Amino acid sequence: MKKGEVWLFEYILNSKWRSPFVKLIGATDYNERNNPFHVAATTNHESTNQVVKLLVEAYKEEFPNWDVSDIFALPWFAKNKANEGPLHLAIQNQHEELALDLLKLHQADDINELLDYYVPEHTTLFQAIENNCPQVAEHILSRLDEDTWSKYLKDSFDGRNIMHLVPMLTNEKFGTWLVNEVPEFITQKDVNGQSAWDKAYEIGPAWFIKAVLEKDPTVFNSAPLVWTKACEKGHVSALCAFINHNPGAFRDLCIEHKDSPLHHIRLPNLTGYEEFLQITRMKDLINLQDSKGVTPLHKAIQNGDLFLTETLLSLDKIIYDIEDDGNVSAIDLLAQECDDKQSWDRMCKRIGLDPRIKTTYFQSKTNLLDVRNSLFVVAALLATITFTAGFTLPGGFNQDTGEALLAKEAAFLVFLISDTLALFFSMLVLICLIWSMVYDSSKSLVLIDKSMVLLRVALNCTLLAFMTGVYIVVAPKSLWAAIVIIVIIGALIGISVNKNLLYDVLDKLIPSPHKKPRDRIRQVELGISSDQIHLLNTRGENSNEDSQNASQRKEDLDAVV
């Protein structure tokens, strides 16, 4: 039997020993209680199927009164000590042709009786799927009634169904067929609360996810954050299959639930992360904050993921000074890591970033050349103005002695000091900008950032010098005009101190005639939370509704006229 010697069986069955030999077909050994059909099911010889057919035909001829419904008496369905029939052993050894032949020996229309014979009832079908026997599974499913097939497709003990087995299949065609055949089991959960849809992201079969979404697109929103498991396991292809189904909807889903793949992804190298960020819409989420205000950069640093941190810091749109709910920014965490670990410090030097440097106006991603040129022009102009004002003093000079006529006036002294300070700070800005051209990028950034502070001081000192200079020459003749000038210039100095105050004042004084719709992706890139986005959208909707109502009232009025 194990060697597949067909000729020997043919010889015996055609000899005088046929009858006693056939009676031995149902005999079992003493240890495992296996009969010849059990042995045949575990044999890898090509001619095994032919031997089995000879034995079956011989048995039928020897026992003409055999009944197909009498499963207990038929040797090809007999169970061994492990409660396994030849059918199960054939499936386990992936002898699919033999398993099909054994199934076809059960000629009754209803296959339920055969499946019920092997306890538990789902065993046969589950084994066919687990061992990649698609023809066996298709044959069984085709002979089951959909109204009663639940107990054969589901394990009553642990709650698993056949769809839990599909993600582990290597035969994609077979797996896709099962998805299309029994889609109702995709999202059913076992006793551990896990469905086949959940399991797929732990294992990572992209073909299964694609097949499910093509069959039932509603599954996309049934478990909106199930893809986080694929990220944690590094199954990028599975995540891509989910995203590619609807990239725009996935982006909106991440914004709505305050979560992104970048908060969970685990990859082994820098190249993997660089390729990961090329996934559609992934770069739109690099500054997304989760429910605790944590960005992907925060998370990467907290997890000690050096490669992801370097990849994110290399992006132009990354914002590393966004603070979480604990008022801690990613750059603060990075500075601490650089102090504690030399590898992190080397990484920062490699990309030209010093996290220990704190700036107010500019980041390391800023185009320093353009900023330097702009500041240089403004500082030079202020230096020229204040230098000239120092030799054209208000009130003039004594023609005989050359002394300033108003030198003892308090307002004149304020003018002189403020003009001197304006010249001092504007020249200091020029000096800082000149030296910034020869320092490394980190120190240049600091000098340029400080130059912005000094330039603001120089501007305010220039305004103060102008205000006091005008007061000196105008107040004696027209006090009210001098007061008006002081109020105007003083207000200008006041609103220029804070950029937000300046913006709010200008927005109130000169409202925009048509405001552009807000870009949600741009808001995420800037670190605006979803609650803020919702508030902004609500305001926009209310504004649009008011506008529509006004337009409708106008149309009604025109109709009346």
XYZ file of C-alpha atoms in Angstrom:
561
model
C 0.000 0.000 0.000
C 2.725 2.510 0.975
C 4.705 1.753 -2.184
C 1.687 1.907 -4.460
C 2.182 -1.578 -5.931
C -0.984 -1.679 -8.066
C -0.090 -4.908 -9.796
C -0.028 -6.793 -6.513
C -3.550 -5.699 -5.605
C -4.796 -6.540 -9.085
C -3.239 -9.968 -8.834
C -4.782 -10.740 -5.435
C -8.217 -9.416 -6.417
C -8.201 -11.672 -9.467
C -7.015 -14.706 -7.541
C -8.721 -17.289 -5.327
C -7.750 -15.231 -2.273
C -9.994 -12.354 -3.333
C -12.819 -12.942 -0.837
C -10.717 -13.294 2.342
C -8.550 -10.396 1.217
C -11.530 -8.058 0.703
C -12.813 -8.909 4.164
C -9.532 -7.559 5.539
C -10.123 -4.109 3.981
C -12.029 -2.966 7.046
C -9.540 -4.445 9.506
C -7.543 -2.054 11.697
C -4.189 -2.239 13.434
C -3.951 -2.497 17.213
C -2.129 0.769 17.918
C -3.733 3.579 15.933
C -6.747 1.612 14.649
C -5.929 2.571 11.087
C -7.342 0.554 8.193
C -5.864 0.381 4.654
C -7.693 3.570 3.657
C -6.019 5.481 6.502
C -2.658 4.193 5.341
C -3.401 5.139 1.732
C -4.312 8.691 2.802
C -0.859 9.190 4.318
C 1.031 7.743 1.340
C 2.683 10.051 -1.165
C 2.865 7.548 -4.038
C 1.184 8.610 -7.287
C -0.665 5.307 -7.758
C -2.330 5.431 -4.336
C -5.612 6.712 -5.792
C -5.743 3.787 -8.188
C -5.218 1.331 -5.347
C -8.017 2.956 -3.320
C -10.413 2.704 -6.267
C -9.596 -0.997 -6.658
C -10.310 -1.603 -2.970
C -13.595 0.315 -3.063
C -14.869 -1.551 -6.121
C -13.813 -4.862 -4.635
C -15.650 -4.062 -1.387
C -18.828 -3.097 -3.254
C -18.756 -6.332 -5.258
C -18.052 -8.446 -2.202
C -20.851 -6.781 -0.185
C -23.606 -6.003 -2.704
C -25.990 -4.955 0.059
C -23.797 -2.074 1.234
C -25.673 1.173 1.875
C -24.199 4.617 1.219
C -26.098 6.032 4.177
C -24.535 3.497 6.544
C -21.435 5.611 7.148
C -20.470 3.728 10.308
C -20.018 0.461 8.368
C -18.045 1.756 5.383
C -14.265 1.343 5.786
C -13.388 4.427 3.726
C -15.246 6.606 6.256
C -14.109 4.741 9.401
C -12.507 6.703 12.240
C -9.218 5.758 13.837
C -8.132 6.189 17.448
C -7.609 9.943 16.914
C -11.188 10.245 15.642
C -9.898 10.939 12.118
C -11.177 9.373 8.927
C -9.177 8.694 5.743
C -10.726 11.899 4.402
C -9.075 13.996 7.122
C -5.697 12.322 6.696
C -5.838 12.892 2.941
C -6.594 16.585 3.515
C -3.839 16.950 6.108
C -1.351 15.438 3.658
C -2.773 17.625 0.864
C -3.817 14.589 -1.220
C -6.646 16.617 -2.680
C -7.511 14.193 -5.470
C -7.887 11.316 -3.013
C -9.934 13.502 -0.645
C -12.286 14.400 -3.500
C -12.681 10.742 -4.465
C -13.570 9.869 -0.875
C -16.111 12.702 -0.691
C -17.743 11.566 -3.918
C -18.224 8.101 -2.444
C -20.854 9.737 -0.243
C -23.484 9.953 -2.965
C -26.329 11.331 -0.895
C -27.615 14.777 -1.834
C -27.122 16.009 1.720
C -23.488 15.975 2.893
C -24.508 17.044 6.395
C -24.674 13.435 7.589
C -21.043 12.820 6.646
C -19.826 16.054 8.266
C -21.838 15.329 11.408
C -20.167 11.915 11.664
C -16.818 13.598 12.401
C -17.052 15.590 15.636
C -16.867 18.544 15.830
C -18.870 19.144 12.683
C -16.712 21.978 11.304
C -13.507 19.900 11.346
C -13.584 18.670 7.745
C -14.170 22.058 6.124
C -11.725 23.863 8.416
C -8.988 21.353 7.606
C -9.631 21.709 3.876
C -9.088 25.470 4.119
C -6.108 25.278 6.475
C -4.334 22.801 4.185
C -5.039 24.690 0.952
C -7.421 22.177 -0.589
C -9.685 24.513 -2.582
C -11.466 21.808 -4.577
C -12.417 19.953 -1.406
C -13.725 23.143 0.222
C -15.674 24.094 -2.896
C -17.168 20.607 -3.114
C -18.307 20.693 0.513
C -19.749 24.215 0.291
C -21.597 23.371 -2.919
C -23.393 20.517 -1.149
C -24.354 22.507 1.956
C -27.631 24.323 2.470
C -27.010 28.007 3.268
C -29.813 27.976 5.820
C -28.158 25.260 7.903
C -24.462 25.577 7.106
C -23.562 27.802 10.068
C -22.402 24.932 12.318
C -20.062 23.663 9.596
C -18.564 27.075 8.875
C -18.153 28.141 12.488
C -16.428 26.647 15.534
C -18.992 26.751 18.330
C -16.272 26.460 20.973
C -14.062 29.493 20.226
C -16.360 31.378 17.838
C -13.970 31.240 14.869
C -15.413 30.860 11.384
C -13.808 29.779 8.120
C -13.031 33.411 7.266
C -10.605 33.540 10.206
C -8.503 30.998 8.289
C -8.520 32.797 4.943
C -5.893 35.512 5.703
C -3.339 32.749 6.332
C -3.866 31.118 2.926
C -1.094 31.213 0.342
C -3.514 30.448 -2.483
C -4.849 33.931 -3.261
C -7.315 32.685 -5.862
C -8.836 30.250 -3.377
C -8.938 32.899 -0.653
C -10.605 35.437 -2.940
C -13.198 32.835 -3.908
C -14.027 32.241 -0.238
C -14.349 35.997 0.380
C -16.844 36.248 -2.466
C -18.644 33.085 -1.378
C -19.234 33.829 2.337
C -18.702 37.603 2.879
C -21.119 37.652 5.811
C -18.442 36.045 8.014
C -15.759 38.696 7.392
C -16.594 40.936 10.351
C -17.998 38.296 12.712
C -15.910 38.136 15.888
C -14.734 35.125 17.859
C -14.857 34.783 21.654
C -11.741 36.977 21.891
C -13.477 39.787 20.028
C -11.355 39.340 16.901
C -12.751 39.095 13.382
C -11.090 37.899 10.187
C -10.814 41.575 9.227
C -8.852 42.253 12.425
C -6.652 39.203 11.966
C -5.727 40.206 8.423
C -3.879 43.287 9.659
C -1.885 41.227 12.150
C -0.807 38.777 9.435
C -0.560 41.239 6.542
C -2.116 39.632 3.401
C -2.725 42.608 1.110
C -4.676 40.470 -1.365
C -7.248 39.591 1.327
C -7.821 43.239 2.281
C -8.187 44.205 -1.371
C -10.614 41.346 -2.045
C -12.751 42.221 0.989
C -12.990 45.916 0.079
C -13.915 45.058 -3.499
C -16.621 42.673 -2.304
C -17.997 44.858 0.500
C -16.777 48.508 0.556
C -18.766 49.184 3.747
C -16.138 47.219 5.693
C -13.838 50.239 5.204
C -15.691 52.149 7.927
C -16.683 49.181 10.102
C -13.392 49.249 12.037
C -11.805 52.628 11.229
C -8.561 52.076 13.169
C -7.943 48.393 12.444
C -4.989 49.343 10.211
C -2.952 50.343 13.282
C -2.124 46.651 13.810
C -0.593 46.455 10.335
C 1.569 49.489 11.143
C 2.798 48.023 14.418
C 3.667 44.741 12.675
C 5.323 46.513 9.736
C 2.865 45.169 7.141
C 3.139 48.095 4.730
C 1.523 46.257 1.802
C -1.584 45.554 3.900
C -1.823 49.209 4.880
C -1.398 50.275 1.241
C -4.234 47.971 0.194
C -6.493 49.677 2.735
C -5.407 53.215 1.788
C -5.535 52.686 -1.980
C -9.187 51.710 -1.756
C -9.992 55.365 -1.044
C -6.991 57.620 -0.242
C -9.084 60.729 0.382
C -11.467 58.950 2.735
C -8.529 57.442 4.615
C -6.994 60.880 5.139
C -10.310 62.237 6.433
C -10.677 59.179 8.661
C -7.281 59.863 10.246
C -8.151 63.508 10.865
C -11.533 62.593 12.342
C -10.118 59.987 14.722
C -6.946 61.967 15.512
C -4.646 59.138 14.535
C -2.356 58.235 11.646
C -0.112 55.382 10.468
C 2.895 57.525 11.349
C 1.911 57.279 15.022
C 2.207 53.463 14.904
C 4.539 52.395 12.095
C 7.532 50.189 12.933
C 10.102 49.568 10.181
C 13.675 48.276 10.388
C 15.574 50.871 8.339
C 15.694 54.403 6.956
C 14.936 53.351 3.383
C 11.749 51.650 4.534
C 10.499 54.857 6.145
C 11.415 56.951 3.108
C 9.403 54.612 0.887
C 6.579 54.566 3.439
C 6.196 58.336 3.219
C 5.689 58.028 -0.537
C 2.334 56.343 0.095
C -0.591 58.415 -1.150
C -1.664 61.133 1.323
C 0.887 60.049 3.935
C 2.777 63.355 3.885
C -0.513 65.146 4.588
C -0.488 63.595 8.067
C 3.058 64.348 9.247
C 1.902 67.070 11.670
C -1.392 65.480 12.752
C -1.936 65.558 16.522
C -3.619 62.661 18.301
C -6.090 62.954 21.182
C -3.226 63.972 23.516
C -1.748 66.504 21.118
C 1.121 64.178 20.196
C 2.460 64.392 16.636
C 4.186 61.547 14.747
C 7.514 63.240 15.518
C 6.699 63.234 19.243
C 5.829 59.536 19.008
C 8.946 58.585 17.054
C 11.219 60.259 19.606
C 9.331 58.783 22.568
C 9.620 55.302 21.031
C 13.332 55.759 20.415
C 12.838 55.284 16.666
C 15.925 57.007 15.280
C 15.190 56.189 11.623
C 11.620 57.524 11.648
C 12.739 60.657 13.484
C 15.431 61.353 10.888
C 12.986 60.742 8.040
C 10.406 63.145 9.476
C 12.976 65.848 10.245
C 14.165 65.676 6.637
C 10.737 66.763 5.353
C 10.272 70.421 4.444
C 6.755 70.670 5.915
C 7.539 69.132 9.293
C 6.762 71.392 12.254
C 8.788 70.303 15.261
C 7.750 72.987 17.734
C 4.099 71.896 18.062
C 3.341 71.302 21.743
C 1.315 68.394 23.089
C -1.206 68.629 25.925
C 1.701 68.642 28.379
C 3.210 71.713 26.676
C 6.159 69.656 25.450
C 7.331 70.054 21.864
C 9.089 67.447 19.761
C 12.199 69.604 19.592
C 12.344 69.573 23.416
C 12.224 65.774 23.433
C 14.860 65.640 20.713
C 17.201 67.905 22.675
C 16.914 65.588 25.671
C 17.652 62.521 23.526
C 20.710 64.227 22.050
C 22.007 64.928 25.551
C 21.487 61.314 26.614
C 22.474 59.388 23.467
C 25.398 60.077 21.178
C 23.743 58.345 18.212
C 20.895 60.862 18.289
C 23.329 63.761 18.495
C 25.202 62.442 15.459
C 21.932 62.093 13.571
C 21.034 65.741 14.227
C 24.460 66.884 13.082
C 24.083 64.773 9.950
C 20.908 66.595 8.936
C 22.170 70.005 10.094
C 19.874 70.486 13.085
C 20.763 71.478 16.639
C 17.684 70.871 18.839
C 19.282 72.688 21.770
C 19.040 75.986 19.910
C 15.816 77.830 20.698
C 14.602 80.303 18.102
C 11.638 82.650 18.084
C 10.894 83.424 14.456
C 12.691 81.021 12.150
C 13.220 77.263 11.958
C 16.119 75.351 10.483
C 14.021 74.689 7.368
C 13.817 78.430 6.645
C 15.584 79.719 3.543
C 18.222 81.698 5.424
C 19.594 83.373 2.294
C 16.289 85.045 1.430
C 15.663 86.064 5.043
C 19.186 87.436 5.416
C 18.861 89.534 2.262
C 15.499 90.965 3.323
C 16.672 91.835 6.828
C 19.872 93.339 5.440
C 17.959 95.765 3.216
C 15.627 96.894 6.015
C 18.446 97.280 8.550
C 20.587 99.270 6.092
C 17.659 101.571 5.336
C 17.020 102.193 9.044
C 20.710 102.849 9.664
C 20.736 105.403 6.854
C 17.620 107.180 8.147
C 18.772 107.350 11.766
C 22.303 108.401 10.782
C 20.885 111.262 8.709
C 18.463 112.284 11.474
C 21.387 112.599 13.870
C 22.819 115.514 11.834
C 19.483 117.216 11.029
C 18.363 117.857 14.591
C 14.911 119.380 15.194
C 15.117 123.076 16.164
C 18.409 123.544 14.336
C 21.862 124.701 15.555
C 23.335 127.863 17.031
C 25.111 129.477 14.088
C 27.874 130.801 16.296
C 28.634 127.852 18.553
C 27.111 124.944 16.577
C 25.204 123.774 19.631
C 21.691 122.362 19.357
C 19.176 125.034 20.265
C 16.852 122.589 22.089
C 19.564 120.561 23.790
C 18.085 121.106 27.250
C 14.519 120.093 26.286
C 13.388 116.715 27.686
C 11.651 115.769 24.429
C 14.852 116.565 22.508
C 16.864 114.280 24.767
C 14.332 111.477 24.216
C 14.636 112.055 20.458
C 18.417 111.951 20.609
C 18.545 108.790 22.719
C 15.918 106.932 20.663
C 17.627 107.908 17.402
C 20.959 106.706 18.781
C 19.405 103.421 19.895
C 17.773 102.973 16.489
C 21.146 103.499 14.793
C 22.843 101.189 17.291
C 20.392 98.308 16.858
C 20.156 98.617 13.070
C 23.940 98.558 12.802
C 24.049 95.611 15.211
C 21.619 93.786 12.923
C 23.934 94.412 9.975
C 26.886 93.094 11.958
C 24.962 89.939 12.972
C 23.886 89.310 9.377
C 27.429 89.718 8.102
C 28.805 87.238 10.635
C 25.960 84.803 9.912
C 27.445 84.291 6.460
C 30.580 82.650 7.859
C 29.113 80.536 10.675
C 27.636 77.038 10.326
C 23.910 76.678 9.693
C 22.922 76.333 13.366
C 24.762 79.453 14.546
C 23.673 81.358 11.451
C 20.069 80.532 12.310
C 20.532 81.903 15.835
C 22.140 85.128 14.594
C 19.417 85.711 12.011
C 16.685 84.926 14.541
C 18.210 87.393 17.039
C 18.566 89.930 14.238
C 14.798 89.871 13.844
C 14.401 90.820 17.515
C 16.976 93.620 17.224
C 15.367 94.906 14.044
C 11.995 95.200 15.778
C 13.638 97.228 18.541
C 15.322 99.445 15.936
C 11.989 100.030 14.194
C 10.273 101.037 17.431
C 13.160 103.345 18.380
C 12.935 104.969 14.938
C 9.201 105.551 15.418
C 9.861 106.991 18.883
C 12.527 109.328 17.479
C 10.127 110.526 14.784
C 7.336 111.068 17.329
C 9.471 113.111 19.738
C 11.140 115.051 16.915
C 7.781 116.140 15.508
C 6.521 116.975 18.998
C 9.479 119.301 19.609
C 8.857 121.418 16.537
C 5.026 121.281 16.406
C 3.897 121.437 20.051
C 4.796 125.096 20.663
C 2.525 126.209 17.806
C -0.149 123.464 17.681
C -0.386 121.237 20.723
C -3.405 119.294 19.488
C -1.605 118.270 16.299
C 1.367 117.073 18.333
C -0.931 115.027 20.554
C -2.619 113.429 17.528
C 0.776 112.477 16.103
C 1.848 110.988 19.444
C -1.365 108.919 19.644
C -0.994 107.624 16.077
C 2.669 106.691 16.388
C 2.128 105.308 19.896
C -0.676 103.081 18.597
C 1.574 101.894 15.785
C 4.303 101.000 18.277
C 1.755 99.219 20.475
C 0.283 96.975 17.784
C 3.702 96.181 16.308
C 4.879 94.633 19.581
C 2.805 91.452 19.053
C 2.296 89.814 15.649
C -1.087 88.336 16.613
C -2.332 91.704 17.822
C -1.176 93.316 14.577
C -2.958 90.683 12.502
C -6.201 90.989 14.490
C -6.208 94.790 14.218
C -5.610 94.736 10.468
C -8.226 92.028 10.007
C -10.770 94.210 11.807
C -9.807 97.449 10.052
C -9.477 95.945 6.570
C -11.686 92.834 6.371
C -11.169 90.503 3.414
C -14.019 90.826 0.871
C -13.982 87.124 0.013
C -12.416 84.594 2.356
C -11.040 81.467 0.752
C -12.311 78.078 1.961
C -10.116 76.524 4.591
C -7.898 73.669 3.522
C -8.167 70.874 6.102
C -4.873 69.359 5.056
C -3.074 72.685 5.403
C -4.622 73.089 8.847
C -3.335 69.661 9.869
C 0.116 70.537 8.545
C 0.063 73.639 10.735
C -0.868 71.583 13.780
C -4.458 72.835 14.135
C -6.497 70.323 16.148
C -9.646 68.698 14.780
C -11.739 70.534 17.378
C -10.435 73.806 16.021
C -11.089 72.612 12.472
C -14.678 71.759 13.425
C -15.149 75.194 14.976
C -13.739 76.924 11.900
C -15.920 74.857 9.571
C -18.991 75.602 11.683
C -18.299 79.307 11.434
C -17.837 78.965 7.695
C -21.119 77.070 7.313
C -22.988 79.679 9.366
C -21.482 82.434 7.263
C -22.476 80.671 4.038
C -25.979 80.090 5.359
C -26.372 83.781 6.231
C -25.124 84.728 2.784
C -27.576 82.355 1.106
C -30.455 83.737 3.186
C -29.520 87.271 2.206
C -29.378 86.295 -1.464
C -32.777 84.601 -1.201
C -34.298 87.706 0.414
C -32.882 89.851 -2.383
C -34.352 87.525 -5.039
C -37.741 87.631 -3.294
C -37.606 91.434 -3.201
C -36.726 91.601 -6.905
C -39.635 89.306 -7.689
C -42.036 91.560 -5.786
C -40.749 94.650 -7.590
